[in-house]
Amino acid sequence: MKKFGVIVKQSLEQVLQDAVNILLKNMTDSSSVHVKLSRPKMKEHGDYACNVAMPLAGMLNMNPRQVADKLLTMTAWPDAVEETTIAGPGFINIRLQKSCEAEVLKKILTEAASYGQLPVDNNAEKVCLEFVSANPTGPMHVGHGRGAVVGDALGRVLSARGFKVHREYYINDAGTQIGVLANSVWLRMCELQGQTIQLPDSAYPGDYIIDIAKELLKIHDFETVQSWSEEQRLAWLNQESIAANMRMIADDLDIMNIHFDEYFSEKKLHESGKVQSLIQRLREQGTVYLGTLPAPKGKAIENYQPVEQWLFRTTDFGDDVDRPLAKKDGTATYFAADIAYHENKFQRGFDRMIDIWGADHGGYVSRVRAAMKALTQKDDQPDVLLVQMVNLTRDGQAVKMSKRAGTFVTLREVVDEVGSDAVRFNFMTRRIESQFDFDLEEAKEKSNENPVYSVQYAHARIASILRKAKEEGIVLLPVKDVDVSPLVSAEEQALIANMLAYGDMLTVAADRLEAYRVATYVMKLAADFHSFYHKNRVVTEDEALTQARLLLASAVKQVIFNALTLLGVSAPEQM
RNA sequence: GCGCCUGUAGCUCAGUAGGAUAGAGCAACGGAUUUCUAAUCCGUAGGCCACUGGUUCGAAUCCAGUCAGGCGCACCA
């Protein structure tokens, strides 16, 4: 009975489900209705509400209120239920005994950092989570940052809910862009040597290229590099420039505490022969044919010429048009490598693939899924999360240029200015489908304008209360001995109900791959605590009340900590 | 022209797979500062949930169409 509060919701759903099943037993067809309880918005509607009578009414051809009435007579309610009523069109409202749910506080403090987590067992679903994958040709921009933050938080949420998560970064270290990078670095090396250079439009203009050139000159002096054959020089420049950029990217991610289990190289995929053998296999299968694509609709392409290419029949699997696997010079397209890459993930034994891409890759989703359907017969892989664009502003004015990158504002510049916590939390306050207007001045604001401070402040405030209580010589009772029955006010009940729902929220977040729910959840919990704090004192003359409220405050602190940890945001003890 | 995403308070956004009276922050206005942290709280005001039709007991939510904005549309990545 003591622990009943924690599992009360499931028990109520079970007894109601039993009643529903009996009611439906006489039906000829084997229809079923799933009982689900919800928290009503209004306090007058009780602690839990159930709408099951409404769908049942249609099936049984009865009035919903009559159905509800019948269900209530058939239900064996546990002791914790104080009152049930039928309201509105046929809702069943359930009111529990006060403080019967407060036992959850003890569960929270006992489980501490693992409250809300599910264990990872041997049968856990293995997920390959690919995110960031920014090209190794320059610093990450703010849009990459959003993908990084979203991906990392999603990884943490999935891990917490019992998935085995493998975090992966796909390095696009093959293709023409890399040649451009190598050439840009070489030009800067010549420039450092005193030569006058002309940067072509195609070259990367950013100052970071100069830094790389300087770095490379420390490895080999200019004369040595110049003495090599062009082929040898390009290969060396390629390799070192990519490595330098990847170090820079990994550094920037490290500042935000984002790490990967694996960096997967596209170049090595090509070198392994897997791309060519895949194309060969598909040709034998007949899913690849030699053909010519029509000119694309929309904006006219100046130098369009019909080319005969190896085409993948993605249209057979739900794509709009067949997609080329080889360029006119015969080398594999990015798409070809990407299919081989995804097939490789599948071969590595992952049950599920999740890719986080920028919105500008939206047109790519259907073709990759089509290819995977052709190769694996699964039609729901990979799960692609498209993260919409970030518009960077300062005091409402668009910010676009960065000296360092030459084109866009880098993630690093933003993190250095506003801090990792503010960047991470802010990016998590919106659904990924909505475009994000990120204002640098707002992100530095230390007020309610900036949600991260409100949440961190709640955590620090509780820490301060606990310190104060200790200073005053209050000795905390062992958790199991605290009497929670004094926690009956509306504010206290709201906090308890919120914390009780933490696990359900995480389930939804993991099922729907919506990690932002953690942020909206913890914002509400923090706000509710601030509200409670202003109406009630934690440390009072009443010893029993003080003990109960210290328990409550400690639990709130713990849940805020757990949620912030999932978001990769720090939970300070003082501010 | 086609595909994907979006449209909710003046602004920025939530809305827990269709539920009861639509939610928060900011901005506006009015309050709380002998405090366990005011980086906070309380109150007032503010809505044709883009528009039109449909589905049903019931729609911001589902469907169709329209309008508006963003992203993308051979041989780049």
XYZ file of C-alpha atoms in Angstrom, chain A residues 17-562:
546
model
C -9.682 -2.123 -18.913
C -10.969 -5.261 -17.183
C -14.443 -3.750 -16.948
C -14.335 -2.672 -20.602
C -13.285 -6.142 -21.700
C -16.197 -7.720 -19.893
C -18.551 -5.203 -21.425
C -17.261 -5.999 -24.916
C -17.239 -9.749 -24.471
C -20.723 -10.160 -25.895
C -19.897 -8.309 -29.055
C -19.832 -10.525 -32.125
C -16.818 -8.877 -33.734
C -13.638 -8.897 -31.726
C -13.411 -5.149 -31.385
C -11.379 -3.759 -28.555
C -10.914 -0.413 -26.902
C -7.733 0.654 -25.213
C -8.225 2.424 -21.894
C -6.002 5.423 -21.395
C -6.136 7.837 -18.498
C -5.222 11.465 -18.858
C -4.627 14.335 -16.497
C -7.522 16.745 -16.866
C -6.596 20.366 -17.382
C -9.020 21.482 -14.747
C -8.701 20.571 -11.108
C -12.495 20.151 -10.768
C -12.284 17.234 -13.152
C -10.301 15.212 -10.681
C -6.839 13.684 -10.769
C -7.439 11.435 -13.751
C -10.019 11.334 -16.499
C -11.061 8.640 -18.926
C -12.991 9.091 -22.160
C -13.476 5.411 -22.927
C -17.258 5.574 -22.537
C -17.600 7.735 -25.649
C -16.152 5.353 -28.229
C -17.849 2.467 -26.436
C -21.211 4.210 -26.703
C -21.017 4.120 -30.465
C -20.083 0.449 -30.530
C -22.757 -0.583 -28.034
C -25.332 1.804 -29.413
C -25.911 3.302 -25.995
C -25.800 6.709 -24.395
C -22.198 7.440 -23.282
C -23.226 8.497 -19.802
C -25.088 5.216 -19.387
C -22.002 3.351 -20.541
C -19.897 5.239 -18.028
C -22.401 4.455 -15.315
C -22.354 0.782 -16.200
C -18.549 0.717 -16.229
C -18.395 2.298 -12.799
C -20.648 -0.389 -11.308
C -18.391 -3.055 -12.794
C -15.084 -1.614 -11.655
C -13.300 -2.754 -8.515
C -11.487 0.429 -7.552
C -8.429 0.293 -5.317
C -8.474 2.052 -1.952
C -6.567 5.037 -3.251
C -9.623 6.162 -5.221
C -11.692 8.533 -3.174
C -14.387 9.420 -5.644
C -15.509 8.775 -9.201
C -17.950 10.902 -11.118
C -19.470 11.030 -14.571
C -19.213 14.419 -16.179
C -19.877 16.238 -19.408
C -20.728 14.036 -22.375
C -19.513 10.917 -20.570
C -16.107 11.394 -19.014
C -15.224 9.296 -16.019
C -13.411 11.506 -13.546
C -11.377 9.957 -10.786
C -10.317 11.722 -7.634
C -7.626 10.146 -5.513
C -7.020 10.427 -1.812
C -4.875 13.442 -1.134
C -1.143 12.799 -0.990
C -1.519 9.208 -2.083
C 0.758 9.985 -5.029
C 3.369 11.704 -2.905
C 5.092 8.381 -2.295
C 6.726 8.958 -5.665
C 9.025 11.478 -3.973
C 10.714 8.613 -2.145
C 11.114 6.697 -5.371
C 12.744 9.724 -6.991
C 15.223 10.252 -4.182
C 16.015 6.566 -3.930
C 16.619 6.147 -7.627
C 18.225 9.578 -7.939
C 20.002 10.007 -11.288
C 18.368 6.877 -12.651
C 14.816 8.040 -11.953
C 13.022 7.944 -15.301
C 15.543 5.607 -16.869
C 14.908 2.090 -18.075
C 17.679 -0.492 -17.949
C 19.420 -1.564 -21.148
C 19.193 -5.317 -21.398
C 20.666 -7.712 -23.904
C 17.585 -7.609 -26.077
C 17.669 -3.847 -26.327
C 17.016 -2.430 -29.752
C 20.269 -1.335 -31.409
C 20.002 2.100 -32.924
C 22.481 3.748 -35.240
C 22.043 7.461 -34.704
C 23.779 9.496 -37.361
C 23.961 13.232 -36.892
C 25.984 16.363 -37.619
C 27.996 14.804 -40.496
C 29.062 18.314 -41.512
C 31.442 18.354 -44.463
C 35.092 18.453 -43.357
C 35.716 21.530 -45.464
C 35.183 24.209 -42.822
C 33.746 25.141 -39.470
C 30.213 24.187 -38.490
C 27.545 26.817 -38.807
C 24.630 27.391 -36.480
C 22.377 25.066 -38.433
C 24.821 22.213 -37.865
C 24.720 23.197 -34.208
C 20.998 22.686 -34.040
C 21.341 19.245 -35.577
C 24.167 18.433 -33.189
C 22.195 19.480 -30.137
C 19.026 17.724 -31.247
C 20.898 14.550 -32.132
C 22.878 14.423 -28.934
C 19.798 14.976 -26.770
C 17.854 12.367 -28.715
C 20.709 9.934 -28.166
C 20.619 10.614 -24.457
C 16.845 10.176 -24.301
C 16.956 6.913 -26.232
C 19.768 5.598 -24.050
C 17.803 6.525 -20.958
C 14.811 4.604 -22.253
C 16.686 1.375 -22.786
C 17.951 1.588 -26.359
C 21.518 0.733 -27.289
C 22.573 3.858 -29.115
C 25.554 4.075 -31.443
C 26.427 7.670 -32.314
C 27.944 8.108 -35.699
C 29.380 10.917 -37.799
C 29.602 10.324 -41.559
C 32.612 12.135 -42.967
C 32.143 13.205 -46.570
C 35.845 13.032 -47.287
C 35.496 12.087 -50.949
C 34.422 14.045 -53.977
C 35.128 17.346 -55.678
C 34.672 19.558 -52.604
C 37.713 17.955 -51.064
C 39.792 18.828 -54.111
C 38.630 22.414 -53.769
C 39.653 22.359 -50.120
C 43.115 21.018 -50.912
C 43.593 23.634 -53.608
C 42.425 26.443 -51.286
C 44.924 25.368 -48.654
C 47.696 25.146 -51.236
C 46.999 28.677 -52.476
C 47.193 29.971 -48.919
C 50.473 28.147 -48.423
C 51.840 29.898 -51.493
C 50.516 33.185 -50.131
C 52.252 32.624 -46.797
C 55.385 32.096 -48.806
C 55.112 35.624 -50.135
C 53.523 34.871 -53.484
C 50.614 36.966 -54.712
C 47.612 34.739 -55.241
C 44.219 35.049 -56.846
C 41.529 33.083 -54.984
C 39.100 31.643 -57.532
C 35.364 31.990 -56.771
C 35.159 28.277 -56.110
C 37.833 28.382 -53.373
C 37.022 28.491 -49.685
C 37.613 32.097 -48.619
C 37.650 31.760 -44.822
C 40.559 32.667 -42.565
C 40.548 29.148 -41.123
C 42.126 27.999 -44.397
C 45.125 30.204 -43.576
C 45.372 28.543 -40.156
C 45.369 25.130 -41.774
C 48.038 26.268 -44.249
C 50.205 27.420 -41.342
C 49.667 24.128 -39.544
C 50.652 22.125 -42.599
C 53.780 24.203 -43.099
C 54.877 23.055 -39.656
C 54.717 19.443 -40.830
C 56.628 19.939 -44.091
C 58.340 23.082 -45.289
C 57.129 24.742 -48.466
C 59.997 23.641 -50.677
C 59.437 19.988 -49.800
C 55.756 20.097 -50.663
C 56.479 22.022 -53.836
C 59.018 19.414 -54.921
C 56.410 16.626 -54.889
C 54.456 15.531 -57.908
C 51.058 17.170 -58.172
C 49.342 13.887 -57.422
C 51.403 13.303 -54.317
C 50.909 16.884 -53.148
C 47.140 16.768 -53.631
C 46.837 13.483 -51.759
C 48.808 14.873 -48.860
C 46.908 18.171 -48.809
C 43.614 16.283 -48.952
C 44.417 14.078 -46.056
C 45.909 16.742 -43.792
C 43.294 19.394 -44.551
C 40.462 17.008 -43.782
C 42.181 15.890 -40.598
C 42.671 19.512 -39.529
C 39.033 20.369 -40.198
C 37.821 17.288 -38.370
C 39.965 18.209 -35.360
C 38.374 21.648 -35.410
C 34.869 20.221 -35.678
C 35.457 17.664 -32.928
C 36.852 20.442 -30.734
C 33.799 22.607 -31.253
C 31.526 19.672 -30.448
C 33.605 18.836 -27.401
C 32.934 22.277 -25.959
C 29.265 21.400 -26.087
C 30.026 17.975 -24.638
C 28.939 16.167 -27.778
C 30.837 13.006 -28.673
C 30.609 10.191 -31.161
C 31.241 6.471 -30.976
C 32.398 6.380 -34.557
C 33.530 8.629 -37.367
C 32.705 6.784 -40.567
C 34.728 7.730 -43.630
C 33.095 7.903 -47.049
C 36.519 7.651 -48.646
C 37.231 4.336 -46.927
C 33.862 3.084 -48.094
C 34.931 3.766 -51.680
C 38.363 2.238 -51.101
C 36.804 -0.923 -49.698
C 35.111 -1.459 -53.048
C 31.689 -1.637 -51.423
C 30.243 1.146 -53.557
C 31.277 -0.420 -56.849
C 30.217 -3.898 -55.797
C 26.837 -2.564 -54.728
C 26.273 -0.962 -58.125
C 27.350 -4.204 -59.786
C 24.938 -6.215 -57.643
C 22.052 -3.886 -58.387
C 22.779 -4.074 -62.112
C 22.535 -7.846 -61.939
C 19.307 -7.501 -59.984
C 17.870 -5.252 -62.666
C 17.104 -2.398 -60.297
C 19.760 -0.360 -62.078
C 19.618 0.478 -65.776
C 21.312 2.721 -68.289
C 19.027 5.631 -69.090
C 18.606 9.359 -69.533
C 16.792 11.616 -67.098
C 14.477 14.369 -68.323
C 15.447 17.967 -67.596
C 14.301 18.997 -64.120
C 11.256 21.237 -63.881
C 11.382 24.536 -62.098
C 14.275 26.890 -62.532
C 16.043 26.308 -65.817
C 19.530 24.848 -65.695
C 21.849 26.714 -68.069
C 24.189 24.002 -69.183
C 21.766 21.100 -69.116
C 22.612 18.288 -71.482
C 20.913 14.918 -71.532
C 23.372 12.298 -70.301
C 23.092 8.551 -70.337
C 23.756 7.299 -66.804
C 23.340 4.307 -64.544
C 19.991 4.934 -62.884
C 18.475 3.331 -59.812
C 14.801 2.483 -60.217
C 13.784 4.302 -57.050
C 10.415 5.068 -58.659
C 9.531 1.412 -58.114
C 9.832 2.084 -54.404
C 7.999 5.351 -54.031
C 10.413 7.990 -55.341
C 9.397 10.607 -57.954
C 12.144 10.005 -60.456
C 14.935 7.469 -60.911
C 18.269 8.553 -59.468
C 21.755 8.411 -60.972
C 24.410 6.256 -59.350
C 27.256 7.313 -61.609
C 28.346 10.656 -62.999
C 29.069 11.117 -66.681
C 32.745 10.465 -66.017
C 31.754 7.095 -64.600
C 32.603 7.727 -60.947
C 30.038 7.001 -58.274
C 27.645 9.736 -57.147
C 27.189 10.757 -53.563
C 23.899 8.919 -53.642
C 25.628 5.659 -54.590
C 27.985 5.966 -51.647
C 25.124 6.850 -49.367
C 23.195 3.717 -50.287
C 26.293 1.629 -49.664
C 26.754 3.431 -46.364
C 23.212 2.739 -45.204
C 23.414 -0.845 -46.320
C 26.613 -1.116 -44.348
C 24.849 0.139 -41.224
C 22.253 -2.521 -41.736
C 24.962 -5.167 -42.163
C 26.591 -4.063 -38.945
C 23.522 -5.377 -37.168
C 21.565 -2.291 -36.236
C 17.844 -2.831 -35.819
C 17.140 0.720 -36.638
C 18.750 3.728 -38.281
C 18.018 7.313 -37.406
C 19.524 10.108 -39.505
C 19.366 13.746 -38.557
C 19.705 16.023 -41.562
C 19.303 19.683 -42.346
C 16.128 20.763 -44.103
C 18.113 21.441 -47.265
C 18.517 17.675 -47.654
C 14.759 17.101 -47.560
C 14.618 16.105 -51.203
C 16.971 13.277 -50.406
C 14.787 11.357 -47.969
C 12.539 9.534 -50.395
C 15.400 8.263 -52.559
C 17.415 6.863 -49.660
C 14.371 5.183 -48.195
C 13.458 3.859 -51.610
C 16.937 2.417 -51.985
C 16.809 0.831 -48.554
C 13.441 -0.674 -49.335
C 14.915 -2.215 -52.478
C 17.885 -3.592 -50.578
C 16.364 -4.710 -47.291
C 12.614 -4.974 -47.976
C 12.078 -2.743 -44.938
C 10.053 0.284 -45.856
C 10.588 2.376 -42.752
C 14.352 2.789 -42.742
C 16.090 5.042 -42.111
C 14.043 7.329 -39.903
C 15.078 10.743 -41.161
C 14.612 13.748 -38.933
C 14.795 16.977 -40.882
C 15.885 19.888 -38.735
C 14.645 23.199 -40.100
C 16.819 26.229 -40.660
C 18.169 28.568 -38.023
C 17.972 32.306 -38.634
C 20.534 34.096 -36.570
C 19.699 37.596 -35.380
C 21.090 40.181 -33.019
C 18.483 42.503 -31.535
C 16.200 41.442 -34.341
C 18.660 42.224 -37.146
C 19.891 39.400 -39.344
C 23.485 38.325 -38.677
C 25.103 36.632 -41.623
C 28.778 37.261 -42.082
C 31.702 35.813 -40.237
C 35.287 36.837 -40.890
C 36.626 33.519 -39.767
C 34.454 31.372 -41.979
C 34.271 33.854 -44.808
C 30.593 33.212 -45.330
C 28.428 32.272 -42.390
C 28.531 32.745 -38.625
C 30.129 29.689 -37.073
C 28.720 27.601 -34.284
C 31.882 28.223 -32.323
C 31.421 31.989 -32.449
C 27.901 31.643 -31.098
C 28.858 29.203 -28.337
C 31.774 31.417 -27.302
C 29.441 34.374 -27.083
C 26.369 32.966 -25.328
C 27.624 29.733 -23.772
C 26.933 26.081 -24.417
C 24.041 25.813 -21.952
C 22.082 28.650 -23.552
C 22.681 27.328 -27.071
C 21.752 23.787 -26.162
C 18.659 24.601 -24.167
C 17.329 27.144 -26.625
C 17.672 24.765 -29.540
C 15.629 22.228 -27.604
C 12.673 24.488 -26.871
C 11.085 24.038 -30.271
C 9.978 21.184 -32.441
C 12.529 20.469 -35.135
C 9.880 21.142 -37.796
C 9.707 24.796 -36.915
C 12.252 27.250 -38.183
C 14.295 28.802 -35.460
C 14.931 32.498 -35.027
C 17.888 32.548 -32.676
C 18.690 35.944 -31.233
C 22.163 36.324 -29.759
C 21.193 39.085 -27.351
C 18.124 37.199 -26.155
C 20.205 34.091 -25.570
C 22.470 36.060 -23.244
C 19.540 37.609 -21.387
C 19.467 36.420 -17.802
C 15.743 36.445 -17.265
C 12.567 34.636 -18.126
C 13.109 35.724 -21.687
C 15.711 33.019 -21.719
C 14.256 29.754 -20.456
C 17.554 28.115 -19.558
C 18.126 30.542 -16.696
C 14.681 30.077 -15.244
C 15.256 26.329 -15.067
C 18.813 26.516 -13.796
C 17.739 29.123 -11.277
C 15.096 26.798 -9.874
C 17.760 24.145 -9.392
C 20.175 26.576 -7.739
C 17.391 27.975 -5.590
C 16.538 24.545 -4.206
C 20.209 23.872 -3.573
C 20.301 27.097 -1.625
C 17.261 26.142 0.440
C 18.823 22.800 1.276
C 22.062 24.505 2.309
C 20.118 26.923 4.466
C 18.191 24.128 6.160
C 21.438 22.398 6.948
C 22.899 25.595 8.390
C 19.900 25.899 10.655
C 20.695 22.482 12.041
C 17.787 20.650 10.481
C 18.602 16.980 10.180
C 16.905 15.244 7.266
C 15.003 12.119 8.185
C 15.801 8.990 6.189
C 13.732 9.186 3.015
C 11.596 6.174 3.894
C 10.606 7.656 7.254
C 9.289 10.972 5.953
C 5.547 11.452 6.319
C 4.324 12.922 3.023
C 0.745 13.470 4.105
C 1.226 17.204 4.798
C 1.784 17.832 1.079
C -1.788 18.688 0.182
C -1.735 22.189 -1.308
C -2.527 22.736 -4.970
C 1.080 23.753 -5.703
C 2.484 20.676 -4.006
C 0.046 18.374 -5.771
C 0.920 19.958 -9.106
C 4.635 19.369 -8.568
C 4.046 15.768 -7.557
C 1.794 15.121 -10.542
C 4.416 16.593 -12.856
C 7.198 14.467 -11.483
C 5.015 11.380 -11.627
C 4.539 12.040 -15.348
C 8.278 12.287 -16.051
C 8.587 8.701 -17.238
C 5.523 8.934 -19.485
C 6.932 12.086 -21.031
C 10.206 10.286 -21.757
C 8.343 7.370 -23.310
C 6.590 9.717 -25.697
C 9.841 11.551 -26.426
C 11.616 8.286 -27.261
C 8.742 6.771 -29.260
C 8.291 9.830 -31.430
C 11.946 10.875 -31.488
C 10.971 14.222 -29.975
C 13.629 15.133 -27.460
C 12.393 18.730 -27.234
C 9.643 17.450 -24.949
C 12.222 17.195 -22.183
C 12.816 20.944 -22.436
C 9.167 21.975 -22.373
C 8.625 19.553 -19.510
C 11.400 20.898 -17.340
C 10.413 24.504 -18.055
C 6.977 23.747 -16.640
C 8.391 21.917 -13.631
C 10.714 24.812 -12.832
C 7.920 27.358 -13.237
C 5.703 25.313 -10.934
C 8.446 25.224 -8.353
C 8.957 28.995 -8.483
C 5.220 29.365 -8.011
C 5.203 26.980 -5.042
C 8.182 28.746 -3.515
C 6.469 32.116 -3.464
C 3.353 30.812 -1.770
C 4.940 28.454 0.731
C 7.975 28.288 2.942
C 9.941 25.079 2.900
C 11.569 25.522 6.284
C 8.833 26.255 8.836
C 8.176 25.900 12.560
C 6.244 22.728 11.810
C 8.794 19.924 11.820
C 6.733 17.352 9.961
C 5.802 19.865 7.265
C 9.415 20.965 6.943
C 10.579 17.394 6.463
C 7.905 16.747 3.850
C 8.696 19.927 1.925
C 12.429 19.334 2.042
C 11.701 15.946 0.533
C 9.556 17.571 -2.135
C 12.157 20.229 -2.949
C 14.921 17.621 -3.129
C 12.844 15.556 -5.529
C 12.193 18.551 -7.772
C 15.901 19.300 -7.759
C 16.652 15.733 -8.747
C 14.158 15.660 -11.615
C 15.375 19.023 -12.933
C 18.903 17.651 -12.768
C 17.924 14.488 -14.627
